[in-house]
Amino acid sequence: MSRMAQVIVLARYEDETMEPLTLPDEARTWHGCFVQIPWFVGGWHIEFRRSYQRHGVLKDLESLPWNEPACVQVMLHDEDDDLFGLWMFRDGVLVEVGIPGTQRVHPAAPHWDADPGFLVRTGLGRGEDRHSPEHVQDPRSCW
């Protein structure tokens, strides 16, 4: 299934830490390599064209030996999101940080693949009313 998504990692002075993810590795569960943002100190990006190509990218980012994990910011944008979501380390795990004026909407879980839901600006009528009760939301991570 086609599903464009972008990931941006911001972590100043962590070039050595990110280096393994900038090189090809067939053992990874996700496809591609991060590319350094040339005009930015400590920035990398990757784009995924299919949802199955990105499974495990957050786990691999979590497993890196960060010098300052509290300063790492991961921005994720799925094609249905209004804007990038922000993920940061909390207790050694990357978790989504709430952004004022936004809501992650979780429709009922599909059977075939993990669904990240979608991030919308609230108050604009872009789907926040389609949020499903927690017991029917998809607990699996698509990242």
PDB file of C-alpha atoms in Angstrom, residues 2-141:
ATOM      1  CA  SER A   2       1.345   3.407  -0.945  1.00  0.00           C
ATOM      2  CA  ARG A   3       1.715   5.644   2.062  1.00  0.00           C
ATOM      3  CA  MET A   4       4.242   8.468   1.931  1.00  0.00           C
ATOM      4  CA  ALA A   5       5.900   9.434   5.189  1.00  0.00           C
ATOM      5  CA  GLN A   6       8.861  11.541   6.236  1.00  0.00           C
ATOM      6  CA  VAL A   7      11.064  11.349   9.316  1.00  0.00           C
ATOM      7  CA  ILE A   8      13.374  14.120  10.490  1.00  0.00           C
ATOM      8  CA  VAL A   9      15.817  13.576  13.346  1.00  0.00           C
ATOM      9  CA  LEU A  10      17.229  16.632  15.106  1.00  0.00           C
ATOM     10  CA  ALA A  11      20.111  15.906  17.469  1.00  0.00           C
ATOM     11  CA  ARG A  12      23.015  18.323  17.482  1.00  0.00           C
ATOM     12  CA  TYR A  13      26.530  16.935  17.536  1.00  0.00           C
ATOM     13  CA  GLU A  14      25.330  13.325  17.228  1.00  0.00           C
ATOM     14  CA  ASP A  15      26.947  12.570  13.846  1.00  0.00           C
ATOM     15  CA  GLU A  16      28.765   9.468  15.113  1.00  0.00           C
ATOM     16  CA  THR A  17      25.624   8.208  16.829  1.00  0.00           C
ATOM     17  CA  MET A  18      23.501   8.521  13.671  1.00  0.00           C
ATOM     18  CA  GLU A  19      26.174   7.163  11.304  1.00  0.00           C
ATOM     19  CA  PRO A  20      24.947   3.505  11.373  1.00  0.00           C
ATOM     20  CA  LEU A  21      21.523   4.619  10.141  1.00  0.00           C
ATOM     21  CA  THR A  22      23.082   6.576   7.259  1.00  0.00           C
ATOM     22  CA  LEU A  23      24.579   3.395   5.797  1.00  0.00           C
ATOM     23  CA  PRO A  24      22.751   0.552   4.009  1.00  0.00           C
ATOM     24  CA  ASP A  25      21.934  -2.443   6.220  1.00  0.00           C
ATOM     25  CA  GLU A  26      19.923  -5.376   4.888  1.00  0.00           C
ATOM     26  CA  ALA A  27      19.322  -6.638   8.447  1.00  0.00           C
ATOM     27  CA  ARG A  28      17.085  -3.669   9.324  1.00  0.00           C
ATOM     28  CA  THR A  29      13.326  -4.096   9.278  1.00  0.00           C
ATOM     29  CA  TRP A  30      12.911  -0.750   7.484  1.00  0.00           C
ATOM     30  CA  HIS A  31      14.250   0.295   4.093  1.00  0.00           C
ATOM     31  CA  GLY A  32      16.584   3.125   3.185  1.00  0.00           C
ATOM     32  CA  CYS A  33      19.140   5.328   4.907  1.00  0.00           C
ATOM     33  CA  PHE A  34      18.953   8.619   6.710  1.00  0.00           C
ATOM     34  CA  VAL A  35      20.584  11.506   4.846  1.00  0.00           C
ATOM     35  CA  GLN A  36      22.183  14.409   6.671  1.00  0.00           C
ATOM     36  CA  ILE A  37      20.508  17.766   6.152  1.00  0.00           C
ATOM     37  CA  PRO A  38      23.441  19.741   4.740  1.00  0.00           C
ATOM     38  CA  TRP A  39      22.486  23.185   6.022  1.00  0.00           C
ATOM     39  CA  PHE A  40      21.652  22.103   9.550  1.00  0.00           C
ATOM     40  CA  VAL A  41      23.876  20.997  12.449  1.00  0.00           C
ATOM     41  CA  GLY A  42      22.576  17.650  13.673  1.00  0.00           C
ATOM     42  CA  GLY A  43      19.720  17.018  11.258  1.00  0.00           C
ATOM     43  CA  TRP A  44      18.871  13.907   9.187  1.00  0.00           C
ATOM     44  CA  HIS A  45      15.889  12.944   7.074  1.00  0.00           C
ATOM     45  CA  ILE A  46      14.401   9.958   5.289  1.00  0.00           C
ATOM     46  CA  GLU A  47      11.280   9.464   3.203  1.00  0.00           C
ATOM     47  CA  PHE A  48       9.275   6.262   2.950  1.00  0.00           C
ATOM     48  CA  ARG A  49       6.998   5.466   0.020  1.00  0.00           C
ATOM     49  CA  ARG A  50       5.254   2.429   1.475  1.00  0.00           C
ATOM     50  CA  SER A  51       4.036   1.795   5.028  1.00  0.00           C
ATOM     51  CA  TYR A  52       5.796  -1.576   5.320  1.00  0.00           C
ATOM     52  CA  GLN A  53       9.155   0.103   4.576  1.00  0.00           C
ATOM     53  CA  ARG A  54       9.237   2.000   7.892  1.00  0.00           C
ATOM     54  CA  HIS A  55       8.453  -0.631  10.542  1.00  0.00           C
ATOM     55  CA  GLY A  56      11.089  -0.538  13.263  1.00  0.00           C
ATOM     56  CA  VAL A  57      12.632   2.864  12.551  1.00  0.00           C
ATOM     57  CA  LEU A  58      11.694   4.217  16.009  1.00  0.00           C
ATOM     58  CA  LYS A  59      13.114   1.117  17.743  1.00  0.00           C
ATOM     59  CA  ASP A  60      16.393   1.554  15.869  1.00  0.00           C
ATOM     60  CA  LEU A  61      16.537   5.228  16.846  1.00  0.00           C
ATOM     61  CA  GLU A  62      15.830   4.278  20.476  1.00  0.00           C
ATOM     62  CA  SER A  63      18.655   1.731  20.467  1.00  0.00           C
ATOM     63  CA  LEU A  64      21.366   4.202  19.459  1.00  0.00           C
ATOM     64  CA  PRO A  65      23.886   5.281  22.144  1.00  0.00           C
ATOM     65  CA  TRP A  66      22.844   8.933  22.266  1.00  0.00           C
ATOM     66  CA  ASN A  67      25.151  11.344  24.088  1.00  0.00           C
ATOM     67  CA  GLU A  68      22.182  13.504  25.117  1.00  0.00           C
ATOM     68  CA  PRO A  69      18.927  11.589  24.583  1.00  0.00           C
ATOM     69  CA  ALA A  70      16.916  14.375  26.244  1.00  0.00           C
ATOM     70  CA  CYS A  71      17.870  16.661  23.348  1.00  0.00           C
ATOM     71  CA  VAL A  72      16.851  14.270  20.547  1.00  0.00           C
ATOM     72  CA  GLN A  73      13.757  15.294  18.587  1.00  0.00           C
ATOM     73  CA  VAL A  74      12.137  13.052  16.002  1.00  0.00           C
ATOM     74  CA  MET A  75       9.549  14.573  13.713  1.00  0.00           C
ATOM     75  CA  LEU A  76       7.206  12.165  11.907  1.00  0.00           C
ATOM     76  CA  HIS A  77       4.819  13.048   9.114  1.00  0.00           C
ATOM     77  CA  ASP A  78       2.460  10.502   7.598  1.00  0.00           C
ATOM     78  CA  GLU A  79       0.660  11.476   4.407  1.00  0.00           C
ATOM     79  CA  ASP A  80      -2.655  11.984   6.229  1.00  0.00           C
ATOM     80  CA  ASP A  81      -1.203  14.259   8.933  1.00  0.00           C
ATOM     81  CA  ASP A  82      -1.840  18.000   8.852  1.00  0.00           C
ATOM     82  CA  LEU A  83       1.620  18.607  10.333  1.00  0.00           C
ATOM     83  CA  PHE A  84       4.680  16.813  11.716  1.00  0.00           C
ATOM     84  CA  GLY A  85       4.281  15.064  15.049  1.00  0.00           C
ATOM     85  CA  LEU A  86       7.043  15.422  17.633  1.00  0.00           C
ATOM     86  CA  TRP A  87       8.567  12.415  19.404  1.00  0.00           C
ATOM     87  CA  MET A  88      11.091  12.671  22.247  1.00  0.00           C
ATOM     88  CA  PHE A  89      12.701  10.328  24.752  1.00  0.00           C
ATOM     89  CA  ARG A  90      10.825   9.615  27.975  1.00  0.00           C
ATOM     90  CA  ASP A  91      12.286   6.866  30.194  1.00  0.00           C
ATOM     91  CA  GLY A  92      14.417   5.560  27.317  1.00  0.00           C
ATOM     92  CA  VAL A  93      11.524   5.293  24.849  1.00  0.00           C
ATOM     93  CA  LEU A  94      10.522   7.629  22.033  1.00  0.00           C
ATOM     94  CA  VAL A  95       6.991   8.843  22.716  1.00  0.00           C
ATOM     95  CA  GLU A  96       4.814  11.347  20.947  1.00  0.00           C
ATOM     96  CA  VAL A  97       4.771  14.734  22.648  1.00  0.00           C
ATOM     97  CA  GLY A  98       1.469  16.564  22.478  1.00  0.00           C
ATOM     98  CA  ILE A  99       1.473  19.759  20.452  1.00  0.00           C
ATOM     99  CA  PRO A 100      -1.049  22.401  21.557  1.00  0.00           C
ATOM    100  CA  GLY A 101      -3.877  22.787  19.077  1.00  0.00           C
ATOM    101  CA  THR A 102      -3.494  19.277  17.656  1.00  0.00           C
ATOM    102  CA  GLN A 103      -5.010  15.859  18.207  1.00  0.00           C
ATOM    103  CA  ARG A 104      -3.957  12.417  16.989  1.00  0.00           C
ATOM    104  CA  VAL A 105      -7.116  10.791  15.653  1.00  0.00           C
ATOM    105  CA  HIS A 106      -7.310   7.011  15.813  1.00  0.00           C
ATOM    106  CA  PRO A 107      -9.997   5.418  13.680  1.00  0.00           C
ATOM    107  CA  ALA A 108     -10.872   1.769  14.270  1.00  0.00           C
ATOM    108  CA  ALA A 109      -7.867  -0.516  13.752  1.00  0.00           C
ATOM    109  CA  PRO A 110      -7.476  -2.112  10.314  1.00  0.00           C
ATOM    110  CA  HIS A 111      -6.723  -5.836  10.216  1.00  0.00           C
ATOM    111  CA  TRP A 112      -3.953  -5.850   7.599  1.00  0.00           C
ATOM    112  CA  ASP A 113      -1.442  -3.292   8.885  1.00  0.00           C
ATOM    113  CA  ALA A 114      -0.631  -1.059  11.849  1.00  0.00           C
ATOM    114  CA  ASP A 115      -2.297   2.346  11.583  1.00  0.00           C
ATOM    115  CA  PRO A 116      -0.683   5.457  13.103  1.00  0.00           C
ATOM    116  CA  GLY A 117      -3.908   7.399  13.060  1.00  0.00           C
ATOM    117  CA  PHE A 118      -3.478  10.945  11.809  1.00  0.00           C
ATOM    118  CA  LEU A 119      -2.484  14.227  13.391  1.00  0.00           C
ATOM    119  CA  VAL A 120      -4.917  17.077  12.823  1.00  0.00           C
ATOM    120  CA  ARG A 121      -5.161  20.718  13.816  1.00  0.00           C
ATOM    121  CA  THR A 122      -8.132  20.985  16.143  1.00  0.00           C
ATOM    122  CA  GLY A 123     -10.986  23.376  15.533  1.00  0.00           C
ATOM    123  CA  LEU A 124     -10.673  23.251  11.744  1.00  0.00           C
ATOM    124  CA  GLY A 125     -13.094  20.365  11.173  1.00  0.00           C
ATOM    125  CA  ARG A 126     -10.414  18.092   9.676  1.00  0.00           C
ATOM    126  CA  GLY A 127     -11.478  14.867  11.308  1.00  0.00           C
ATOM    127  CA  GLU A 128     -11.078  15.160  15.065  1.00  0.00           C
ATOM    128  CA  ASP A 129     -14.681  13.948  15.328  1.00  0.00           C
ATOM    129  CA  ARG A 130     -13.633  10.585  13.778  1.00  0.00           C
ATOM    130  CA  HIS A 131     -11.663   9.537  16.895  1.00  0.00           C
ATOM    131  CA  SER A 132     -12.558   5.982  17.969  1.00  0.00           C
ATOM    132  CA  PRO A 133     -12.833   4.704  21.541  1.00  0.00           C
ATOM    133  CA  GLU A 134      -9.535   3.390  22.908  1.00  0.00           C
ATOM    134  CA  HIS A 135     -10.623  -0.264  22.872  1.00  0.00           C
ATOM    135  CA  VAL A 136     -10.915  -0.261  19.041  1.00  0.00           C
ATOM    136  CA  GLN A 137      -7.731   1.740  18.351  1.00  0.00           C
ATOM    137  CA  ASP A 138      -4.678   0.023  16.902  1.00  0.00           C
ATOM    138  CA  PRO A 139      -2.075  -0.548  19.669  1.00  0.00           C
ATOM    139  CA  ARG A 140       0.648  -1.558  17.176  1.00  0.00           C
ATOM    140  CA  SER A 141       3.299   0.911  16.077  1.00  0.00           C
TER     141      SER A 141
END
